[in-house]
């Protein structure tokens, strides 16, 4: 057995790499000095996103509007739920270097263990999936983002659903919703499994619990105010940018000034069509592709998608390719995703190419858009075969 295979089948080795990436990114950010997000603007720490999460806890305790600009403290708005602000207090009370490191380690560890928790996929294939994610994981934790955590929770929810552990599955999905609202798309997974009533009441339980959680530290009036403020921020945020998304792609490539709502509705319609194939629910590969579709959809149809968000989409790409029978056309798309999604923002591409071509033409999103279209097509028209039947294929 060669060194690569020994590495792929050794979870401890891959865990070491994941944790190493998390710690490296944390220390890089912590010692990165100050920077400004606009020319001549206020200076903030390199780990500004972590500061936003950290300060949200103290703002919650101080009965402040979580969604107001705190220009002296942080370089952007807080956009998560009041409950997330409370839970993040566990890290907020720690010194920055420790809290930041633990936050990135949490993101990396949840993603790693969620993949190892997947059923019906051999250990070597899980290693391939995780290695494929490494570049995007680094991008995410270098920005102190929650996206690796979200990807991990969604993959964990699938693993729990496959094992009939509905309480844990619904906890994972609802948790993502209270981090970033787009996690609500993952509720579609529940349609693939029996005992819908249990899925409904366990989901309702977690939604109620997470909603009222801030009442532990604030009164009812502030509670209502914060949820109204959050809703107002999300509503206004809809028109701010196009992001690395289908909308940005249509505008930059074809000059189409499309209505975001119409594009999202079209995306929802296409996403839902495979769900009409109820008899296919019994097939494991179909269910994995539905998970992959969700992981990619929440990024490419997100008008605020940015480079660190793509750890979610690239997780979907990896699951899509490695969970089924390898095909040459799929392999080509996988390579395109690795080169143009994972590597295009890195220094492997000269800066003038990144600035003049990759960013303006949202190239990072294009392979994921193509792969998502292929997923929908395959779920509707292709025979889906598991990977284990062709271990020596591509």
PDB file of C-alpha atoms in Angstrom, residues 86-192:
ATOM      1  CA  UNK A  86     -25.849  33.850  23.295  1.00  0.00           C
ATOM      2  CA  UNK A  87     -24.290  30.467  22.494  1.00  0.00           C
ATOM      3  CA  UNK A  88     -21.127  32.138  21.211  1.00  0.00           C
ATOM      4  CA  UNK A  89     -20.643  33.525  24.719  1.00  0.00           C
ATOM      5  CA  UNK A  90     -18.864  30.262  25.546  1.00  0.00           C
ATOM      6  CA  UNK A  91     -15.991  31.491  23.356  1.00  0.00           C
ATOM      7  CA  UNK A  92     -16.469  35.238  23.848  1.00  0.00           C
ATOM      8  CA  UNK A  93     -15.301  35.135  27.458  1.00  0.00           C
ATOM      9  CA  UNK A  94     -11.961  33.567  26.475  1.00  0.00           C
ATOM     10  CA  UNK A  95      -8.825  35.440  25.365  1.00  0.00           C
ATOM     11  CA  UNK A  96      -9.010  36.125  21.636  1.00  0.00           C
ATOM     12  CA  UNK A  97      -6.196  33.804  20.620  1.00  0.00           C
ATOM     13  CA  UNK A  98      -7.795  30.889  22.461  1.00  0.00           C
ATOM     14  CA  UNK A  99     -11.383  31.638  21.489  1.00  0.00           C
ATOM     15  CA  UNK A 100     -10.458  32.182  17.844  1.00  0.00           C
ATOM     16  CA  UNK A 101      -8.488  28.929  17.726  1.00  0.00           C
ATOM     17  CA  UNK A 102     -11.264  26.923  19.351  1.00  0.00           C
ATOM     18  CA  UNK A 103     -13.816  28.440  16.969  1.00  0.00           C
ATOM     19  CA  UNK A 104     -11.829  27.414  13.898  1.00  0.00           C
ATOM     20  CA  UNK A 105     -11.077  23.998  15.407  1.00  0.00           C
ATOM     21  CA  UNK A 106     -14.811  23.504  16.013  1.00  0.00           C
ATOM     22  CA  UNK A 107     -15.557  24.295  12.366  1.00  0.00           C
ATOM     23  CA  UNK A 108     -12.898  21.935  11.064  1.00  0.00           C
ATOM     24  CA  UNK A 109     -13.711  19.108  13.493  1.00  0.00           C
ATOM     25  CA  UNK A 110     -17.465  19.143  12.859  1.00  0.00           C
ATOM     26  CA  UNK A 111     -16.898  18.988   9.111  1.00  0.00           C
ATOM     27  CA  UNK A 112     -14.373  16.157   9.409  1.00  0.00           C
ATOM     28  CA  UNK A 113     -16.419  13.981  11.756  1.00  0.00           C
ATOM     29  CA  UNK A 114     -19.605  14.566   9.771  1.00  0.00           C
ATOM     30  CA  UNK A 115     -17.957  12.947   6.739  1.00  0.00           C
ATOM     31  CA  UNK A 116     -16.704  10.012   8.792  1.00  0.00           C
ATOM     32  CA  UNK A 117     -20.246   9.578  10.134  1.00  0.00           C
ATOM     33  CA  UNK A 118     -21.649   9.039   6.633  1.00  0.00           C
ATOM     34  CA  UNK A 119     -22.983   5.500   6.129  1.00  0.00           C
ATOM     35  CA  UNK A 120     -22.304   3.154   3.190  1.00  0.00           C
ATOM     36  CA  UNK A 121     -19.137   4.959   2.118  1.00  0.00           C
ATOM     37  CA  UNK A 122     -15.780   3.248   2.673  1.00  0.00           C
ATOM     38  CA  UNK A 123     -13.005   4.821   4.721  1.00  0.00           C
ATOM     39  CA  UNK A 124     -10.735   5.529   1.745  1.00  0.00           C
ATOM     40  CA  UNK A 125     -13.497   7.344  -0.137  1.00  0.00           C
ATOM     41  CA  UNK A 126     -14.210   9.436   2.960  1.00  0.00           C
ATOM     42  CA  UNK A 127     -10.534  10.351   2.979  1.00  0.00           C
ATOM     43  CA  UNK A 128     -10.781  11.447  -0.659  1.00  0.00           C
ATOM     44  CA  UNK A 129     -13.834  13.582   0.137  1.00  0.00           C
ATOM     45  CA  UNK A 130     -12.046  15.309   3.006  1.00  0.00           C
ATOM     46  CA  UNK A 131      -8.827  15.924   1.082  1.00  0.00           C
ATOM     47  CA  UNK A 132     -10.828  17.498  -1.735  1.00  0.00           C
ATOM     48  CA  UNK A 133     -12.208  19.998   0.813  1.00  0.00           C
ATOM     49  CA  UNK A 134      -8.873  21.120   2.243  1.00  0.00           C
ATOM     50  CA  UNK A 135      -8.261  24.262   0.173  1.00  0.00           C
ATOM     51  CA  UNK A 136     -11.768  25.585   0.739  1.00  0.00           C
ATOM     52  CA  UNK A 137     -11.550  24.729   4.427  1.00  0.00           C
ATOM     53  CA  UNK A 138      -8.428  26.878   4.697  1.00  0.00           C
ATOM     54  CA  UNK A 139     -10.191  29.748   2.929  1.00  0.00           C
ATOM     55  CA  UNK A 140     -13.130  29.506   5.325  1.00  0.00           C
ATOM     56  CA  UNK A 141     -11.166  29.363   8.582  1.00  0.00           C
ATOM     57  CA  UNK A 142      -8.768  32.088   7.437  1.00  0.00           C
ATOM     58  CA  UNK A 143     -11.872  34.296   7.421  1.00  0.00           C
ATOM     59  CA  UNK A 144     -13.146  32.930  10.763  1.00  0.00           C
ATOM     60  CA  UNK A 145     -16.395  32.011   9.037  1.00  0.00           C
ATOM     61  CA  UNK A 146     -19.074  29.569  10.205  1.00  0.00           C
ATOM     62  CA  UNK A 147     -19.462  27.922   6.803  1.00  0.00           C
ATOM     63  CA  UNK A 148     -17.468  24.763   7.551  1.00  0.00           C
ATOM     64  CA  UNK A 149     -19.603  24.313  10.661  1.00  0.00           C
ATOM     65  CA  UNK A 150     -22.772  24.679   8.605  1.00  0.00           C
ATOM     66  CA  UNK A 151     -21.560  22.177   6.007  1.00  0.00           C
ATOM     67  CA  UNK A 152     -20.682  19.733   8.773  1.00  0.00           C
ATOM     68  CA  UNK A 153     -24.032  20.104  10.503  1.00  0.00           C
ATOM     69  CA  UNK A 154     -25.914  19.495   7.256  1.00  0.00           C
ATOM     70  CA  UNK A 155     -23.846  16.400   6.500  1.00  0.00           C
ATOM     71  CA  UNK A 156     -24.331  15.189  10.076  1.00  0.00           C
ATOM     72  CA  UNK A 157     -28.090  15.643   9.669  1.00  0.00           C
ATOM     73  CA  UNK A 158     -27.977  13.282   6.697  1.00  0.00           C
ATOM     74  CA  UNK A 159     -26.027  10.696   8.685  1.00  0.00           C
ATOM     75  CA  UNK A 160     -28.515  10.897  11.534  1.00  0.00           C
ATOM     76  CA  UNK A 161     -31.480  10.621   9.174  1.00  0.00           C
ATOM     77  CA  UNK A 162     -29.972   7.518   7.577  1.00  0.00           C
ATOM     78  CA  UNK A 163     -29.743   5.956  11.044  1.00  0.00           C
ATOM     79  CA  UNK A 164     -33.233   7.025  12.106  1.00  0.00           C
ATOM     80  CA  UNK A 165     -31.912   9.428  14.780  1.00  0.00           C
ATOM     81  CA  UNK A 166     -34.457  12.132  14.095  1.00  0.00           C
ATOM     82  CA  UNK A 167     -33.910  14.217  17.226  1.00  0.00           C
ATOM     83  CA  UNK A 168     -30.257  14.721  16.348  1.00  0.00           C
ATOM     84  CA  UNK A 169     -30.985  15.197  12.633  1.00  0.00           C
ATOM     85  CA  UNK A 170     -33.492  17.963  13.253  1.00  0.00           C
ATOM     86  CA  UNK A 171     -31.199  19.574  15.842  1.00  0.00           C
ATOM     87  CA  UNK A 172     -28.462  19.848  13.212  1.00  0.00           C
ATOM     88  CA  UNK A 173     -30.735  21.356  10.574  1.00  0.00           C
ATOM     89  CA  UNK A 174     -32.399  23.840  12.926  1.00  0.00           C
ATOM     90  CA  UNK A 175     -28.970  24.863  14.252  1.00  0.00           C
ATOM     91  CA  UNK A 176     -27.915  25.888  10.738  1.00  0.00           C
ATOM     92  CA  UNK A 177     -31.069  27.971  10.326  1.00  0.00           C
ATOM     93  CA  UNK A 178     -30.248  29.940  13.475  1.00  0.00           C
ATOM     94  CA  UNK A 179     -26.713  30.524  12.186  1.00  0.00           C
ATOM     95  CA  UNK A 180     -27.552  31.390   8.575  1.00  0.00           C
ATOM     96  CA  UNK A 181     -31.173  31.340   7.490  1.00  0.00           C
ATOM     97  CA  UNK A 182     -30.474  29.553   4.207  1.00  0.00           C
ATOM     98  CA  UNK A 183     -30.128  26.307   6.187  1.00  0.00           C
ATOM     99  CA  UNK A 184     -33.908  26.125   5.934  1.00  0.00           C
ATOM    100  CA  UNK A 185     -33.444  24.565   2.471  1.00  0.00           C
ATOM    101  CA  UNK A 186     -32.173  21.408   4.204  1.00  0.00           C
ATOM    102  CA  UNK A 187     -35.675  20.731   5.533  1.00  0.00           C
ATOM    103  CA  UNK A 188     -36.271  19.190   2.098  1.00  0.00           C
ATOM    104  CA  UNK A 189     -34.170  16.218   3.237  1.00  0.00           C
ATOM    105  CA  UNK A 190     -36.955  15.230   5.626  1.00  0.00           C
ATOM    106  CA  UNK A 191     -39.221  14.413   2.694  1.00  0.00           C
ATOM    107  CA  UNK A 192     -36.992  11.441   1.832  1.00  0.00           C
TER     108      UNK A 192
END
